[in-house]
Amino acid sequence: MAFAKKELFDAEMQECADLYKALSHPARLAIMKYLAETKTCITGDISEEIPLGRTTVNQHLAELKSAGLIQGNIEGVKTYYCLDIMKVKKLKEMTGRFFGTVCCDDNCCEN
Amino acid sequence: MAFAKKELFDAEMQECADLYKALSHPARLAIMKYLAETKTCITGDISEEIPLGRTTVNQHLAELKSAGLIQGNIEGVKTYYCLDIMKVKKLKEMTGRFFGTVCCDDNCCEN
DNA sequence: ATTTAATGACGTAAAAATACGTCAAATATA
DNA sequence: TATATTTGACGTATTTTTACGTCATTAAAT
């Protein structure tokens, strides 16, 4: 009785919401930032940068990956993660559009 | 055993994550957009614009409000909702900073 | 060949989110 | 005053998220 009425909404809104959800945990923002800073794509020692257990961090990585914001390249035993720039750019554009509709200066109430 | 390690993270990251979480449901994005479009601050007949039950929409409104993205002014029986422009602008700025650190052009991997 | 390291898969407990129904309070309206 | 309207509070069932432990697999190092 409590699920997935989300398809009832506009497709772009849906996609945008999903991406914001992917970014809605500080650990995932930290991962994104870390991956952006260490230009060389980084392996799962990301866990050492994040104050959470290894499996939990892995879970967050999986979420970012399923949202399409990062990629993981397997090389030997290690998996190298990196940002998916294209997706990040797409998000940036959608976000721009969102703020375009939402953030005009003469909106609302007693302001 | 499964909660709130979120305080372990940077304050801005935390705040940013909370705001993205507020925007992580299409209904809430739709509400934001609707409030932005109907310049006059709008009452709970927002429910009629959103394909969800009245109480559910109310719940989403409460979430946006507790995130600080909208305000609700009570007038008689009715409650007039509107965007909190200041907060939206703050989010816009934080988002700008985020994309600043994350979205450089020569990042990562085989791109 | 055996040990070590790195990872994802799987399971799980606790918590939060989602979607509603029902109810009561407050305010208009008849 | 009685009735209708608008709303938030509260309760609840279901699903999803969060955080982690354990295990198995794969590959590298000894």
CSV table of C-alpha atoms (C1' of nucleotides) in Angstrom, one decimal:
chain,number,residue,atom,x,y,z
A,1,MET,CA,0.0,0.0,0.0
A,2,ALA,CA,3.0,2.3,0.0
A,3,PHE,CA,4.9,2.4,-3.2
A,4,ALA,CA,6.0,3.6,-6.6
A,5,LYS,CA,3.4,6.1,-7.6
A,6,LYS,CA,6.4,7.8,-9.0
A,7,GLU,CA,5.6,6.8,-12.6
A,8,LEU,CA,2.7,9.1,-12.4
A,9,PHE,CA,5.0,12.0,-12.8
A,10,ASP,CA,6.8,13.7,-15.7
A,11,ALA,CA,9.8,11.7,-17.0
A,12,GLU,CA,12.4,14.4,-16.5
A,13,MET,CA,11.1,15.1,-13.0
A,14,GLN,CA,11.3,11.5,-12.3
A,15,GLU,CA,14.9,11.2,-13.5
A,16,CYS,CA,15.9,14.4,-11.7
A,17,ALA,CA,14.4,13.1,-8.5
A,18,ASP,CA,16.3,9.9,-8.8
A,19,LEU,CA,19.6,11.7,-9.3
A,20,TYR,CA,18.9,13.9,-6.3
A,21,LYS,CA,18.2,10.8,-4.3
A,22,ALA,CA,21.5,9.4,-5.3
A,23,LEU,CA,23.1,12.6,-3.9
A,24,SER,CA,20.9,12.7,-0.8
A,25,HIS,CA,23.4,11.1,1.5
A,26,PRO,CA,26.6,12.9,2.7
A,27,ALA,CA,28.6,9.7,2.2
A,28,ARG,CA,27.7,9.7,-1.5
A,29,LEU,CA,28.5,13.4,-1.8
A,30,ALA,CA,31.8,12.8,-0.2
A,31,ILE,CA,32.5,9.9,-2.6
A,32,MET,CA,31.7,12.1,-5.6
A,33,LYS,CA,33.9,14.8,-4.3
A,34,TYR,CA,36.7,12.4,-3.6
A,35,LEU,CA,36.5,10.8,-7.0
A,36,ALA,CA,36.5,14.3,-8.6
A,37,GLU,CA,39.6,15.3,-6.6
A,38,THR,CA,41.8,12.3,-7.1
A,39,LYS,CA,41.8,12.6,-10.9
A,40,THR,CA,43.2,9.1,-11.3
A,41,CYS,CA,40.2,6.8,-10.9
A,42,ILE,CA,40.2,5.4,-7.5
A,43,THR,CA,39.7,1.9,-6.0
A,44,GLY,CA,37.7,0.8,-3.0
A,45,ASP,CA,40.1,2.3,-0.6
A,46,ILE,CA,37.5,5.0,-0.8
A,47,SER,CA,36.4,3.2,2.3
A,48,GLU,CA,39.3,4.6,4.2
A,49,GLU,CA,38.3,8.2,3.3
A,50,ILE,CA,34.7,7.6,4.5
A,51,PRO,CA,33.8,7.1,8.1
A,52,LEU,CA,31.7,4.0,7.5
A,53,GLY,CA,32.3,0.3,7.1
A,54,ARG,CA,33.7,-1.2,3.9
A,55,THR,CA,30.5,-2.9,2.9
A,56,THR,CA,28.4,0.1,3.6
A,57,VAL,CA,30.6,2.3,1.4
A,58,ASN,CA,30.4,-0.4,-1.2
A,59,GLN,CA,26.7,-0.2,-1.0
A,60,HIS,CA,26.8,3.6,-1.5
A,61,LEU,CA,29.1,3.1,-4.5
A,62,ALA,CA,26.6,0.7,-6.0
A,63,GLU,CA,23.9,3.2,-5.6
A,64,LEU,CA,25.8,5.9,-7.3
A,65,LYS,CA,26.7,3.5,-10.0
A,66,SER,CA,23.1,2.4,-10.6
A,67,ALA,CA,22.1,6.1,-10.8
A,68,GLY,CA,24.8,6.3,-13.5
A,69,LEU,CA,26.8,9.0,-11.8
A,70,ILE,CA,29.9,6.8,-11.5
A,71,GLN,CA,31.5,3.9,-13.3
A,72,GLY,CA,33.5,1.0,-12.0
A,73,ASN,CA,36.3,-0.6,-14.0
A,74,ILE,CA,37.6,-4.0,-12.9
A,75,GLU,CA,41.3,-4.6,-13.1
A,76,GLY,CA,42.6,-7.7,-11.5
A,77,VAL,CA,41.3,-7.9,-7.9
A,78,LYS,CA,40.7,-4.2,-7.8
A,79,THR,CA,37.8,-2.1,-9.0
A,80,TYR,CA,38.6,1.4,-10.1
A,81,TYR,CA,35.8,3.8,-9.7
A,82,CYS,CA,35.4,7.2,-11.5
A,83,LEU,CA,32.8,9.8,-12.2
A,84,ASP,CA,30.6,9.5,-15.2
A,85,ILE,CA,31.2,13.0,-16.5
A,86,MET,CA,28.5,12.8,-19.1
A,87,LYS,CA,25.9,11.9,-16.5
A,88,VAL,CA,27.2,14.6,-14.1
A,89,LYS,CA,26.9,17.1,-16.9
A,90,LYS,CA,23.4,16.0,-17.7
A,91,LEU,CA,22.5,16.4,-14.1
A,92,LYS,CA,24.0,19.8,-14.1
A,93,GLU,CA,21.9,20.8,-17.0
A,94,MET,CA,18.7,19.5,-15.5
A,95,THR,CA,19.5,21.2,-12.3
A,96,GLY,CA,20.0,24.4,-14.3
A,97,ARG,CA,16.6,24.0,-15.8
A,98,PHE,CA,15.1,23.3,-12.4
A,99,PHE,CA,16.5,26.5,-10.9
A,100,GLY,CA,15.4,28.3,-14.0
A,101,THR,CA,11.8,27.5,-13.3
A,102,VAL,CA,12.0,27.8,-9.5
A,103,CYS,CA,14.4,30.5,-8.7
A,104,CYS,CA,13.1,33.8,-10.2
A,105,ASP,CA,13.6,36.9,-8.0
A,106,ASP,CA,10.1,38.2,-7.6
A,107,ASN,CA,8.5,35.2,-6.3
A,108,CYS,CA,6.0,34.8,-3.6
A,109,CYS,CA,4.6,36.1,-0.3
A,110,GLU,CA,6.0,39.0,1.6
A,111,ASN,CA,9.4,39.2,0.0
B,1,MET,CA,21.9,-0.6,14.1
B,2,ALA,CA,21.1,1.3,11.0
B,3,PHE,CA,21.0,5.0,11.4
B,4,ALA,CA,22.4,8.5,11.5
B,5,LYS,CA,26.1,8.2,11.0
B,6,LYS,CA,25.4,11.3,9.0
B,7,GLU,CA,26.9,13.7,11.6
B,8,LEU,CA,30.3,12.2,10.9
B,9,PHE,CA,30.4,14.3,7.7
B,10,ASP,CA,31.2,17.8,6.8
B,11,ALA,CA,28.4,20.2,7.8
B,12,GLU,CA,27.9,21.7,4.3
B,13,MET,CA,27.8,18.2,2.8
B,14,GLN,CA,25.3,17.2,5.4
B,15,GLU,CA,23.1,20.2,4.7
B,16,CYS,CA,23.4,19.8,0.9
B,17,ALA,CA,22.5,16.1,1.2
B,18,ASP,CA,19.4,17.0,3.3
B,19,LEU,CA,18.2,19.5,0.6
B,20,TYR,CA,18.8,17.0,-2.2
B,21,LYS,CA,16.8,14.5,-0.2
B,22,ALA,CA,14.0,17.0,0.1
B,23,LEU,CA,14.0,17.2,-3.7
B,24,SER,CA,14.4,13.4,-4.2
B,25,HIS,CA,10.8,12.7,-4.9
B,26,PRO,CA,9.0,13.8,-8.1
B,27,ALA,CA,6.0,14.9,-6.2
B,28,ARG,CA,8.1,17.4,-4.2
B,29,LEU,CA,9.8,18.6,-7.4
B,30,ALA,CA,6.3,19.1,-8.9
B,31,ILE,CA,5.2,21.0,-5.8
B,32,MET,CA,8.3,23.3,-6.1
B,33,LYS,CA,7.6,23.9,-9.7
B,34,TYR,CA,3.9,24.6,-9.1
B,35,LEU,CA,4.6,27.0,-6.3
B,36,ALA,CA,7.1,28.8,-8.5
B,37,GLU,CA,4.7,29.1,-11.4
B,38,THR,CA,1.6,30.3,-9.5
B,39,LYS,CA,3.3,33.4,-8.2
B,40,THR,CA,0.5,34.0,-5.7
B,41,CYS,CA,1.2,31.7,-2.8
B,42,ILE,CA,-1.0,28.7,-3.0
B,43,THR,CA,-3.1,26.8,-0.6
B,44,GLY,CA,-3.5,23.0,-0.2
B,45,ASP,CA,-5.4,22.6,-3.4
B,46,ILE,CA,-2.0,21.7,-4.6
B,47,SER,CA,-3.3,18.3,-3.9
B,48,GLU,CA,-5.5,18.7,-7.0
B,49,GLU,CA,-2.4,19.2,-9.1
B,50,ILE,CA,-0.5,16.2,-7.8
B,51,PRO,CA,-1.7,12.7,-8.5
B,52,LEU,CA,-1.6,11.6,-4.9
B,53,GLY,CA,-4.0,11.7,-2.0
B,54,ARG,CA,-4.5,14.8,0.1
B,55,THR,CA,-2.7,13.6,3.2
B,56,THR,CA,0.2,12.3,1.2
B,57,VAL,CA,0.7,15.6,-0.5
B,58,ASN,CA,0.4,17.3,2.9
B,59,GLN,CA,3.2,15.1,4.1
B,60,HIS,CA,5.4,16.1,1.2
B,61,LEU,CA,4.6,19.7,1.9
B,62,ALA,CA,5.7,19.2,5.5
B,63,GLU,CA,8.9,17.7,4.3
B,64,LEU,CA,9.7,20.6,2.0
B,65,LYS,CA,8.8,22.9,4.9
B,66,SER,CA,11.1,21.2,7.4
B,67,ALA,CA,13.9,21.3,4.9
B,68,GLY,CA,13.2,25.0,4.7
B,69,LEU,CA,12.5,25.2,1.0
B,70,ILE,CA,8.9,26.4,1.4
B,71,GLN,CA,6.9,28.4,3.9
B,72,GLY,CA,3.3,28.0,5.0
B,73,ASN,CA,1.3,31.0,6.1
B,74,ILE,CA,-2.0,30.3,7.9
B,75,GLU,CA,-4.9,32.5,7.0
B,76,GLY,CA,-8.2,31.5,8.5
B,77,VAL,CA,-8.8,27.9,7.7
B,78,LYS,CA,-6.4,27.9,4.8
B,79,THR,CA,-2.7,27.6,4.6
B,80,TYR,CA,-0.9,29.4,1.9
B,81,TYR,CA,2.4,27.8,0.8
B,82,CYS,CA,5.2,29.5,-1.0
B,83,LEU,CA,8.8,29.0,-1.9
B,84,ASP,CA,11.4,30.2,0.5
B,85,ILE,CA,13.5,32.1,-2.0
B,86,MET,CA,16.4,32.6,0.3
B,87,LYS,CA,16.8,28.9,0.9
B,88,VAL,CA,16.4,28.1,-2.7
B,89,LYS,CA,19.1,30.5,-3.5
B,90,LYS,CA,21.3,29.1,-0.9
B,91,LEU,CA,20.8,25.6,-2.4
B,92,LYS,CA,21.5,27.0,-5.8
B,93,GLU,CA,24.8,28.4,-4.5
B,94,MET,CA,25.8,25.1,-2.7
B,95,THR,CA,24.9,23.2,-5.9
B,96,GLY,CA,27.1,25.5,-7.9
B,97,ARG,CA,30.0,24.8,-5.5
B,98,PHE,CA,29.3,21.1,-5.7
B,99,PHE,CA,29.4,21.1,-9.5
B,100,GLY,CA,32.5,23.3,-9.3
B,101,THR,CA,34.4,20.6,-7.5
B,102,VAL,CA,32.9,17.7,-9.3
B,103,CYS,CA,32.4,18.7,-12.9
B,104,CYS,CA,35.7,19.6,-14.3
B,105,ASP,CA,36.3,18.6,-17.9
B,106,ASP,CA,39.4,16.6,-17.7
B,107,ASN,CA,38.3,14.1,-15.2
B,108,CYS,CA,38.9,10.4,-15.0
B,109,CYS,CA,39.3,7.2,-16.9
B,110,GLU,CA,39.2,6.8,-20.6
B,111,ASN,CA,37.4,10.0,-21.5
C,1,DA,C1',50.5,-24.4,-4.0
C,2,DT,C1',49.2,-21.6,-0.3
C,3,DT,C1',48.3,-17.4,1.7
C,4,DT,C1',46.8,-12.7,1.5
C,5,DA,C1',44.0,-9.0,-0.3
C,6,DA,C1',40.1,-7.0,-2.6
C,7,DT,C1',35.7,-7.2,-3.8
C,8,DG,C1',30.8,-8.3,-4.6
C,9,DA,C1',26.8,-11.2,-3.2
C,10,DC,C1',23.8,-12.2,0.3
C,11,DG,C1',21.5,-11.8,4.6
C,12,DT,C1',19.6,-9.0,8.3
C,13,DA,C1',18.1,-5.7,11.9
C,14,DA,C1',16.8,-1.1,12.7
C,15,DA,C1',15.1,3.0,10.8
C,16,DA,C1',13.0,6.1,7.5
C,17,DA,C1',10.1,7.0,3.6
C,18,DT,C1',5.7,6.4,1.2
C,19,DA,C1',0.9,6.4,0.8
C,20,DC,C1',-3.4,6.5,3.0
C,21,DG,C1',-7.4,6.5,6.2
C,22,DT,C1',-9.5,8.6,10.1
C,23,DC,C1',-10.1,12.1,13.4
C,24,DA,C1',-10.4,16.5,15.7
C,25,DA,C1',-9.8,21.4,15.7
C,26,DA,C1',-10.5,25.8,13.7
C,27,DT,C1',-12.8,28.8,10.8
C,28,DA,C1',-16.2,30.1,7.5
C,29,DT,C1',-20.9,29.9,5.8
C,30,DA,C1',-25.9,29.1,5.8
D,1,DT,C1',-26.3,27.9,16.1
D,2,DA,C1',-25.6,24.2,12.9
D,3,DT,C1',-23.1,22.8,9.0
D,4,DA,C1',-19.5,22.5,5.8
D,5,DT,C1',-14.6,23.2,4.6
D,6,DT,C1',-9.7,23.1,5.3
D,7,DT,C1',-6.2,21.5,7.5
D,8,DG,C1',-2.7,19.1,10.6
D,9,DA,C1',-2.2,15.3,13.9
D,10,DC,C1',-2.0,10.6,14.4
D,11,DG,C1',-1.9,5.8,13.3
D,12,DT,C1',-0.5,2.1,10.2
D,13,DA,C1',0.8,-1.1,6.5
D,14,DT,C1',4.3,-1.6,3.1
D,15,DT,C1',8.5,-0.7,1.1
D,16,DT,C1',13.0,1.2,0.9
D,17,DT,C1',17.3,2.8,3.0
D,18,DT,C1',21.0,2.4,6.1
D,19,DA,C1',24.7,0.0,8.2
D,20,DC,C1',27.0,-3.9,8.9
D,21,DG,C1',28.5,-9.0,9.3
D,22,DT,C1',29.7,-13.1,6.9
D,23,DC,C1',30.9,-15.7,2.9
D,24,DA,C1',32.7,-16.9,-1.6
D,25,DT,C1',35.3,-15.7,-5.5
D,26,DT,C1',39.1,-13.9,-7.9
D,27,DA,C1',43.7,-12.5,-8.4
D,28,DA,C1',48.0,-11.3,-6.7
D,29,DA,C1',52.1,-12.3,-3.7
D,30,DT,C1',54.9,-15.5,-1.2
